[in-house]
Short mmCIF file of C-alpha atoms in Angstrom, two decimals:
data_model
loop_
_atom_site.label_atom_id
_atom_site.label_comp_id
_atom_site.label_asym_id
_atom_site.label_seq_id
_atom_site.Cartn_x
_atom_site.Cartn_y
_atom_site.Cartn_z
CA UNK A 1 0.00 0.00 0.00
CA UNK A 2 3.26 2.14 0.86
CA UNK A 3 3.88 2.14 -3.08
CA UNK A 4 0.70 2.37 -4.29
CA UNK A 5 0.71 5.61 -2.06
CA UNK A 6 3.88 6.96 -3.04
CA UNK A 7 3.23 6.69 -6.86
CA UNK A 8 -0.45 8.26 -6.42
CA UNK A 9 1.80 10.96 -4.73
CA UNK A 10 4.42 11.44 -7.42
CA UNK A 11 1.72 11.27 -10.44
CA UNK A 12 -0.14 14.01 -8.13
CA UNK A 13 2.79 16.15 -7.81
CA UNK A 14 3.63 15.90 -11.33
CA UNK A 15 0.15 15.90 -13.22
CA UNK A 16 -2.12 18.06 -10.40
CA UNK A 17 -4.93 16.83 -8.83
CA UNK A 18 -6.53 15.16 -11.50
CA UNK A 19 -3.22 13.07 -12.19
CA UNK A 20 -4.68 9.46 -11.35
CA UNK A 21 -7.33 10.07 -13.98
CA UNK A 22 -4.98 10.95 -16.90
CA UNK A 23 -2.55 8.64 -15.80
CA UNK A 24 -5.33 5.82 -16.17
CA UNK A 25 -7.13 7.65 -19.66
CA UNK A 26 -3.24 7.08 -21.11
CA UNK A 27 -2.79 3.52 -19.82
CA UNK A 28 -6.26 3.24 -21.69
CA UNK A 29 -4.99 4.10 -24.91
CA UNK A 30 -1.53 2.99 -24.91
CA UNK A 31 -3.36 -0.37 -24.82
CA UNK A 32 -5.89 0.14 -27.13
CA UNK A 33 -3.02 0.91 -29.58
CA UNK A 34 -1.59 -1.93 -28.65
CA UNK A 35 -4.26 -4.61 -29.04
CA UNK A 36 -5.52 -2.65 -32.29
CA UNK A 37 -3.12 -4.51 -34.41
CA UNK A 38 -3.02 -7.67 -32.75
CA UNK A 39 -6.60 -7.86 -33.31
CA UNK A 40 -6.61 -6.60 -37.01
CA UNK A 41 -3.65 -9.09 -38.10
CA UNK A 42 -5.22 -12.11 -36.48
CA UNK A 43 -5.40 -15.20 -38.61
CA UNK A 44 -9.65 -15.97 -39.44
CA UNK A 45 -10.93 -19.00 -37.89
CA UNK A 46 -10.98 -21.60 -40.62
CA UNK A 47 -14.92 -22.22 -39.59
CA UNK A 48 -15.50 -18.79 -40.12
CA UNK A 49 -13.92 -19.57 -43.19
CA UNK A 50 -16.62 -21.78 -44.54
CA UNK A 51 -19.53 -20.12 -43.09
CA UNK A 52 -18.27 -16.85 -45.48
CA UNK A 53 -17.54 -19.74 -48.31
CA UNK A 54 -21.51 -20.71 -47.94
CA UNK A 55 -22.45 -17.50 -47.62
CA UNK A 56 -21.27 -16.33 -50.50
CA UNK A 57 -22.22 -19.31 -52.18
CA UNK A 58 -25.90 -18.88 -51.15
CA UNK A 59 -25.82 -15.33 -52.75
CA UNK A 60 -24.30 -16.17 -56.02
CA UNK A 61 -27.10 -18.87 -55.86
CA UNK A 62 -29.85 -16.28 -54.94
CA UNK A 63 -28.40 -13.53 -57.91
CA UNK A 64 -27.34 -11.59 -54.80
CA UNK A 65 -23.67 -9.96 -54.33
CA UNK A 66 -22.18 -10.40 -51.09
CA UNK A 67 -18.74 -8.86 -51.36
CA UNK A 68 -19.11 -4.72 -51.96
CA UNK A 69 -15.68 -5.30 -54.26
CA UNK A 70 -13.16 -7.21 -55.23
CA UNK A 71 -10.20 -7.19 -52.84
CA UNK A 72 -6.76 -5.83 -54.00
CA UNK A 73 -3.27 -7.63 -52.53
CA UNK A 74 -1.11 -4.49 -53.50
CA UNK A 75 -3.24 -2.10 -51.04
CA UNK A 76 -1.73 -2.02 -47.77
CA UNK A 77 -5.14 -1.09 -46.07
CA UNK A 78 -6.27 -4.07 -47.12
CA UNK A 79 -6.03 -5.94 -44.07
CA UNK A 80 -8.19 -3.52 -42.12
CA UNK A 81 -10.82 -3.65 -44.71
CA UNK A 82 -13.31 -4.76 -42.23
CA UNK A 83 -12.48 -2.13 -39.58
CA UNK A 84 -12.04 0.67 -42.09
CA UNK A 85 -14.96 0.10 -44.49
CA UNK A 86 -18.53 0.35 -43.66
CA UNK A 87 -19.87 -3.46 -44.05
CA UNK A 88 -23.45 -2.68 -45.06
CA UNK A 89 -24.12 -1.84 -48.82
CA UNK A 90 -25.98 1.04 -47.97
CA UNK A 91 -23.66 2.94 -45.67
CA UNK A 92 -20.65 1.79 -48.14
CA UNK A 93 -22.76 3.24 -51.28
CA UNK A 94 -23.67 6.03 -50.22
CA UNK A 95 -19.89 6.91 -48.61
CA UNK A 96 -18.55 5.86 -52.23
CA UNK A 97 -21.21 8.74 -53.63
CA UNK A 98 -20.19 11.34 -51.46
CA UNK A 99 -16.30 10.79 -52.56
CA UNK A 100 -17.21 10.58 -55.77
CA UNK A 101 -18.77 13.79 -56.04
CA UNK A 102 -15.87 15.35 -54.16
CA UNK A 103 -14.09 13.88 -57.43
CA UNK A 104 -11.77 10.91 -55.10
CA UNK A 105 -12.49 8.45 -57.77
CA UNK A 106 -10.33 5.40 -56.65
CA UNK A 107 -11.64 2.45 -55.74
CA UNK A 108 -10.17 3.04 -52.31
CA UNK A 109 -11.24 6.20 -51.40
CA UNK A 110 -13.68 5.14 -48.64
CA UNK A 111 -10.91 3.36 -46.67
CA UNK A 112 -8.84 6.19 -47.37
CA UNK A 113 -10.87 8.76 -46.04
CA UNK A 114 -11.76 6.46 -42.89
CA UNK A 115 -8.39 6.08 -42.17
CA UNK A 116 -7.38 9.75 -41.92
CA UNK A 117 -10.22 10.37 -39.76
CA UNK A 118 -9.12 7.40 -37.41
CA UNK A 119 -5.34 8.78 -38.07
CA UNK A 120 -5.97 12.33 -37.41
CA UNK A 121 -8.20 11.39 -34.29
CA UNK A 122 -5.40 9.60 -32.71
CA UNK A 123 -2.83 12.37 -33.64
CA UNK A 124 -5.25 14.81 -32.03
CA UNK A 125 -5.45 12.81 -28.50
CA UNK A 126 -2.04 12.75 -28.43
CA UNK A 127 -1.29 16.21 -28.65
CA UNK A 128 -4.06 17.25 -26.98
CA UNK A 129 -2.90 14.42 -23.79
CA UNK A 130 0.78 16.32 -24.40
CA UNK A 131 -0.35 19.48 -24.18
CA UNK A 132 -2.82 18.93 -20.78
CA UNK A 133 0.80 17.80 -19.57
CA UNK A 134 2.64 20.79 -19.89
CA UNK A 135 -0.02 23.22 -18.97
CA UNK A 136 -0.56 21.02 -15.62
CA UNK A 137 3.00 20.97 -14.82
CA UNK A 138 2.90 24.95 -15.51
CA UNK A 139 -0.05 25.36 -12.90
CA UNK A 140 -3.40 23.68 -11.64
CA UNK A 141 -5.81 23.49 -14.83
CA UNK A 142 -9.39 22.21 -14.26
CA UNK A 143 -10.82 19.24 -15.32
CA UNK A 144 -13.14 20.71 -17.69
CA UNK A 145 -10.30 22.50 -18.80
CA UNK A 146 -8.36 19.24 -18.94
CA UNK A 147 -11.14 17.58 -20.91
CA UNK A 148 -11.17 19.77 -23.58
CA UNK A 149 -7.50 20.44 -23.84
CA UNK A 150 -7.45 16.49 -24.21
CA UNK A 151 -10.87 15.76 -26.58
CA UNK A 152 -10.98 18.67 -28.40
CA UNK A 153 -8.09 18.38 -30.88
CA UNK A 154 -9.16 14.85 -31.22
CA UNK A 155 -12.59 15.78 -31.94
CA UNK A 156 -11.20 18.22 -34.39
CA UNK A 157 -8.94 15.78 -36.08
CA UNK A 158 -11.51 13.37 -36.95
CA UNK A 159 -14.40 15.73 -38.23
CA UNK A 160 -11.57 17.47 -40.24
CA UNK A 161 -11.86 14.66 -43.42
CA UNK A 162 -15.79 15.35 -43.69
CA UNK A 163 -15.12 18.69 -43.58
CA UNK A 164 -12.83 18.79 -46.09
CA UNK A 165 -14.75 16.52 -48.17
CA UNK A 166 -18.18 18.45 -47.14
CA UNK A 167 -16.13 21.71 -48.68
CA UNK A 168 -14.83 19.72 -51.61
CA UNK A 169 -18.06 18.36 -53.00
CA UNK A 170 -20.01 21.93 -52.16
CA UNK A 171 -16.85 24.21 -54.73
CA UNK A 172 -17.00 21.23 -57.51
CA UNK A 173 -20.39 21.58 -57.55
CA UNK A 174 -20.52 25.17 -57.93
CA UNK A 175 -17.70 25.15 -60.76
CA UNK A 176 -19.63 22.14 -63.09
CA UNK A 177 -22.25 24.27 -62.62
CA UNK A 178 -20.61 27.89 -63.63
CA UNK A 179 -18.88 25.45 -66.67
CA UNK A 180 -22.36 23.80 -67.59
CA UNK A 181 -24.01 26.38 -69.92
CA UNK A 182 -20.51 27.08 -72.55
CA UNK A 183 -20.53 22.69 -72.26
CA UNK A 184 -23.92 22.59 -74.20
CA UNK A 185 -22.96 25.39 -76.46
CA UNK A 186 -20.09 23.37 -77.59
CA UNK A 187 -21.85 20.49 -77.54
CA UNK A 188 -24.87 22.13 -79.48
CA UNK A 189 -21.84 23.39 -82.05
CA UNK A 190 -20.40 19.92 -82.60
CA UNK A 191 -23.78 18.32 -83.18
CA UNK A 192 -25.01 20.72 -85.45
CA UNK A 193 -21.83 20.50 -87.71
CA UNK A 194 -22.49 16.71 -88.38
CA UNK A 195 -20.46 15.16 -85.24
CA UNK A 196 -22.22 11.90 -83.22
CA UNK A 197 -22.78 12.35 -79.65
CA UNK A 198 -20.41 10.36 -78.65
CA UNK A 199 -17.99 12.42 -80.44
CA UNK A 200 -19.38 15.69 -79.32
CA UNK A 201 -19.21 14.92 -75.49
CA UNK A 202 -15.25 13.95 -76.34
CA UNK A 203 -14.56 17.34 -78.18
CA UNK A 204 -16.27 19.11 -75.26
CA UNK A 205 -14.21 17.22 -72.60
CA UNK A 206 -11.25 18.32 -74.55
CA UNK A 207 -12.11 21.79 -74.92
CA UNK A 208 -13.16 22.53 -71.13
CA UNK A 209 -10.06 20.74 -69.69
CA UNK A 210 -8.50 24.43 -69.17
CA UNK A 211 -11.16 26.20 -68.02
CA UNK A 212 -13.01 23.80 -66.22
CA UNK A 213 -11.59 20.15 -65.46
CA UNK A 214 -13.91 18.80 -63.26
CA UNK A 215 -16.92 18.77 -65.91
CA UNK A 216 -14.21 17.78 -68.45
CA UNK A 217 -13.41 14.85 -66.34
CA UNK A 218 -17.35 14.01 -66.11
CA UNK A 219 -17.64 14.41 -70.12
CA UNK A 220 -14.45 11.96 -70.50
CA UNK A 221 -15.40 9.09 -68.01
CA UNK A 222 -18.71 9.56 -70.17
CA UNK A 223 -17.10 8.87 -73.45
CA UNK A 224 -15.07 6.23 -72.30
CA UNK A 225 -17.99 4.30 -70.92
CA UNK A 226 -19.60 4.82 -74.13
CA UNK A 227 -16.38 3.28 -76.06
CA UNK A 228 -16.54 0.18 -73.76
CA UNK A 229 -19.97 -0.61 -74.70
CA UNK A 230 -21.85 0.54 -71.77
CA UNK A 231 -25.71 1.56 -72.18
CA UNK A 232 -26.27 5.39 -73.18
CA UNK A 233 -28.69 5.71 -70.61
CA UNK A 234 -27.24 3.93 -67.85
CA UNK A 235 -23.99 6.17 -68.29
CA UNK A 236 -25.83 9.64 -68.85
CA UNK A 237 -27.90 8.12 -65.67
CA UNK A 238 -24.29 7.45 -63.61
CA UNK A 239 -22.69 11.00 -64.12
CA UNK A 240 -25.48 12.93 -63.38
CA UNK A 241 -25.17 10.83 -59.71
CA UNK A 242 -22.07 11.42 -59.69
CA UNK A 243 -21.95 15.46 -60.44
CA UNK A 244 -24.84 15.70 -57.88
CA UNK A 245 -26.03 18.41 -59.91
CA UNK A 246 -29.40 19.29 -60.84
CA UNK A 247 -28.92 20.75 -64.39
CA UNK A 248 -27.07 18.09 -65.25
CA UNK A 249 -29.74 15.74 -63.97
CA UNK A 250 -32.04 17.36 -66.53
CA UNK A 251 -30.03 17.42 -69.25
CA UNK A 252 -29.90 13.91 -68.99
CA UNK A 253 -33.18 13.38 -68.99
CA UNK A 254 -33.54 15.47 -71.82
CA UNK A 255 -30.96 13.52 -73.61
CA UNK A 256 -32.88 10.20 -72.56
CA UNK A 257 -36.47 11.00 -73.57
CA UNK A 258 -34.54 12.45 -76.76
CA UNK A 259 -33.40 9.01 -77.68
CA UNK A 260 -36.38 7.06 -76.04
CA UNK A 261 -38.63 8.97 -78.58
CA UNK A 262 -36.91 9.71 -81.81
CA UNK A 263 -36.72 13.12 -81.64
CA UNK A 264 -33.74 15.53 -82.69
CA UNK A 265 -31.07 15.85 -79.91
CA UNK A 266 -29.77 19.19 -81.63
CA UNK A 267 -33.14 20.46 -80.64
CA UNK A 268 -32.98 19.64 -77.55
CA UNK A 269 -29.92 20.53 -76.73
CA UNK A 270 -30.96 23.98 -78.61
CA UNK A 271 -33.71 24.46 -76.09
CA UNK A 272 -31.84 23.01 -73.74
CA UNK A 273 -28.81 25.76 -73.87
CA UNK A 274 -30.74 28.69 -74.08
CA UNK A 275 -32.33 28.03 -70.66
CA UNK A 276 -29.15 27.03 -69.15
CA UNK A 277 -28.01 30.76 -70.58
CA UNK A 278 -31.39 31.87 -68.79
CA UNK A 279 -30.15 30.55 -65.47
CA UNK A 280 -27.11 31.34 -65.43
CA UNK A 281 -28.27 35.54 -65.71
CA UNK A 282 -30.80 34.63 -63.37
CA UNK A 283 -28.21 33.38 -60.91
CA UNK A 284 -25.76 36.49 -62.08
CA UNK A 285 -28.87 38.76 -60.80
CA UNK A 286 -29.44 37.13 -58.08
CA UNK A 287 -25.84 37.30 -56.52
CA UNK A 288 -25.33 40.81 -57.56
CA UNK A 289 -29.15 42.05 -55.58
CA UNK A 290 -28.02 39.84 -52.61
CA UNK A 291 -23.97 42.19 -52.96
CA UNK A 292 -25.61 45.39 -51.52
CA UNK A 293 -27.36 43.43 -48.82
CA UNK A 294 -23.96 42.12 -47.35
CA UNK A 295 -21.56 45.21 -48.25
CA UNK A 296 -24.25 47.23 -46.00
CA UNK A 297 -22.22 46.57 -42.22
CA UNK A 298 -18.90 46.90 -44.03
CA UNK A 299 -20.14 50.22 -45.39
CA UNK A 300 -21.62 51.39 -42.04
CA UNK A 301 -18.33 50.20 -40.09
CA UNK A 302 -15.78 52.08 -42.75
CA UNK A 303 -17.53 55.04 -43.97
CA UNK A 304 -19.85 55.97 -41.09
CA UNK A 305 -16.99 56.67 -38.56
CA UNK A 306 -14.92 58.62 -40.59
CA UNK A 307 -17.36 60.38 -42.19
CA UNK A 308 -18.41 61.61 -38.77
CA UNK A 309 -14.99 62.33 -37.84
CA UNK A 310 -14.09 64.80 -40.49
CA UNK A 311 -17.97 66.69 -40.76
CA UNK A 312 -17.81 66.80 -36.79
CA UNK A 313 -14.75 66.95 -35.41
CA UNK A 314 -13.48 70.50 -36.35
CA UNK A 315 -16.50 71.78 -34.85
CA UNK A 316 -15.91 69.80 -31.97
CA UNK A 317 -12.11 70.99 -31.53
CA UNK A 318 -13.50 74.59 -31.68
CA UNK A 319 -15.77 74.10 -28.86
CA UNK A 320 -13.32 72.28 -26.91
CA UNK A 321 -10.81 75.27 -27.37
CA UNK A 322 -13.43 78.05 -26.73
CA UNK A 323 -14.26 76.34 -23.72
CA UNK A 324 -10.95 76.57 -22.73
CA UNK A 325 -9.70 80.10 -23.45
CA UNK A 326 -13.56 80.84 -21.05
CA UNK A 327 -11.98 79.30 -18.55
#
């Protein structure tokens, strides 16, 4: 009991008063780390083994797909697949979506972005733990205090991937959608002068790889697709999921019902165009009426105060100066 005493003493003196806690919080995840890999590197049970074997056996039987994709030996997050990935189809599909409209295209991106967030988590409690260290050794720091000098840069390392991500998807958004309207121009341009469709999506990706890559990208992995022998519709169906936008959601249903009925795409894509033009000096309007709105506390805060100043404060010094010669 003599050297339980003395050590609760010495991590006292050295930690504060709330010593025993964070001495127990970092025995916590010193061993967590440690078992972490033990348990991600352990061998499967060979039963488990078969049960997956009938399992997936069962589904190929039932038309069903158990596996969300084919495994890869050269990734080296492969291993933690399990812990990484979300396991149902859902969660995993709609992760994959979110990524993809951020423009992370590789088949890996979910892992990827679930490992920074575990990564950057970690990182955080660590130099959040070090840094409740050295302000308790500087003086006595409450344990709220403590708590968020220890879970806050945690907390701020794992949300920081979504945000990024979040921030990502939200400004490639807003440039396919600036980059839209000149896209069916082109488009309208190379159709009219006797080129397929296929060939006029390819020209356009070309064109707009300057200005604006990530709808050039979209227009490529479109063409492509339509080289490999992939349905029109299913393609024109998969990048307007993956743009997230809705003009280009119509304009592939326009493009769709165009084929679907026989009618002339250069029409539609005439039509088409000029209300894309439409929108876009709608939108123009609409963000210049909303400038005045927000310039109007900047204006008040810069102008007001000087203005005041120099109408005011000659008339002001006068007074002060007559009152003092009164006097």
């Amino acid at each position: 009991m003599n050297i339980l005493n003395d050590i609760n003493a010495a991590i006292t003196d050295i930690l504060g008063p709330f010593g025993g806690v964070m001495a127990l919080g970092l025995v916590g995840v010193a061993m967590i780390l440690t078992t972490l890999p033990v348990l991600l590197k352990r061998k499967a049970d060979p039963l488990d083994k078969l049960k997956a074997t009938a399992r997936a056996h069962d589904a190929r039987a039932d038309g069903k797909v158990e596996r969300l994709r084919t495994a890869s030996g050269k990734d080296k997050l492969e291993k933690y697949a399990n812990f990484l990935e979300p396991q149902d189809a859902v969660a995993y599909t709609a992760a994959k979506l979110k990524l993809l409209q951020a423009g992370y295209k590789s088949k890996n991106s979910v892992r990827i972005f679930h490992f920074a967030q575990f990564a950057l988590g970690i990182l955080g409690l660590i130099l959040g733990g070090l840094y409740a260290l050295l302000k308790t050794q500087a003086g006595e720091v409450s344990s709220q205090s403590m708590m968020m000098m220890v879970l806050g840069p945690g907390v701020v390392g794992y949300l920081l991937p979504k945000y990024w991500v979040t921030r990502r998807v939200a400004s490639r958004k807003e440039a396919i959608t600036n980059g839209f309207p000149d896209s069916l121009d082109m488009m309208l341009v190379c159709v009219e002068a006797g080129q397929s469709l296929d060939q006029s999506i390819l020209r356009v990706a070309r064109e707009l790889k300057s200005g604006f890559p990530d709808l050039a990208s979209e227009f490529e992995i479109v063409s492509q697709e339509m080289k490999a022998g992939k349905g029109k519709e299913a393609v024109l169906r998969d990048m307007s999921e993956r743009c997230g936008v809705q003009d280009i959601s119509s304009f592939t249903t326009v493009l769709i019902q165009s084929q679907q009925f026989g009618t002339s795409i250069a029409e539609a894509l005439r039509v088409y165009a000029s209300e894309m033009r439409d929108k876009r000096v709608m939108r123009a309007e609409e963000a210049a009426n909303k400038l005045p709105t927000k310039m109007t506390l900047a204006t008040m805060m810069l102008t007001v105060p000087p203005l005041l100043l120099i109408l005011i404060g000659p008339s002001i010094y006068g007074i002060t100066q007559t009152m003092a010669a009164g006097n």
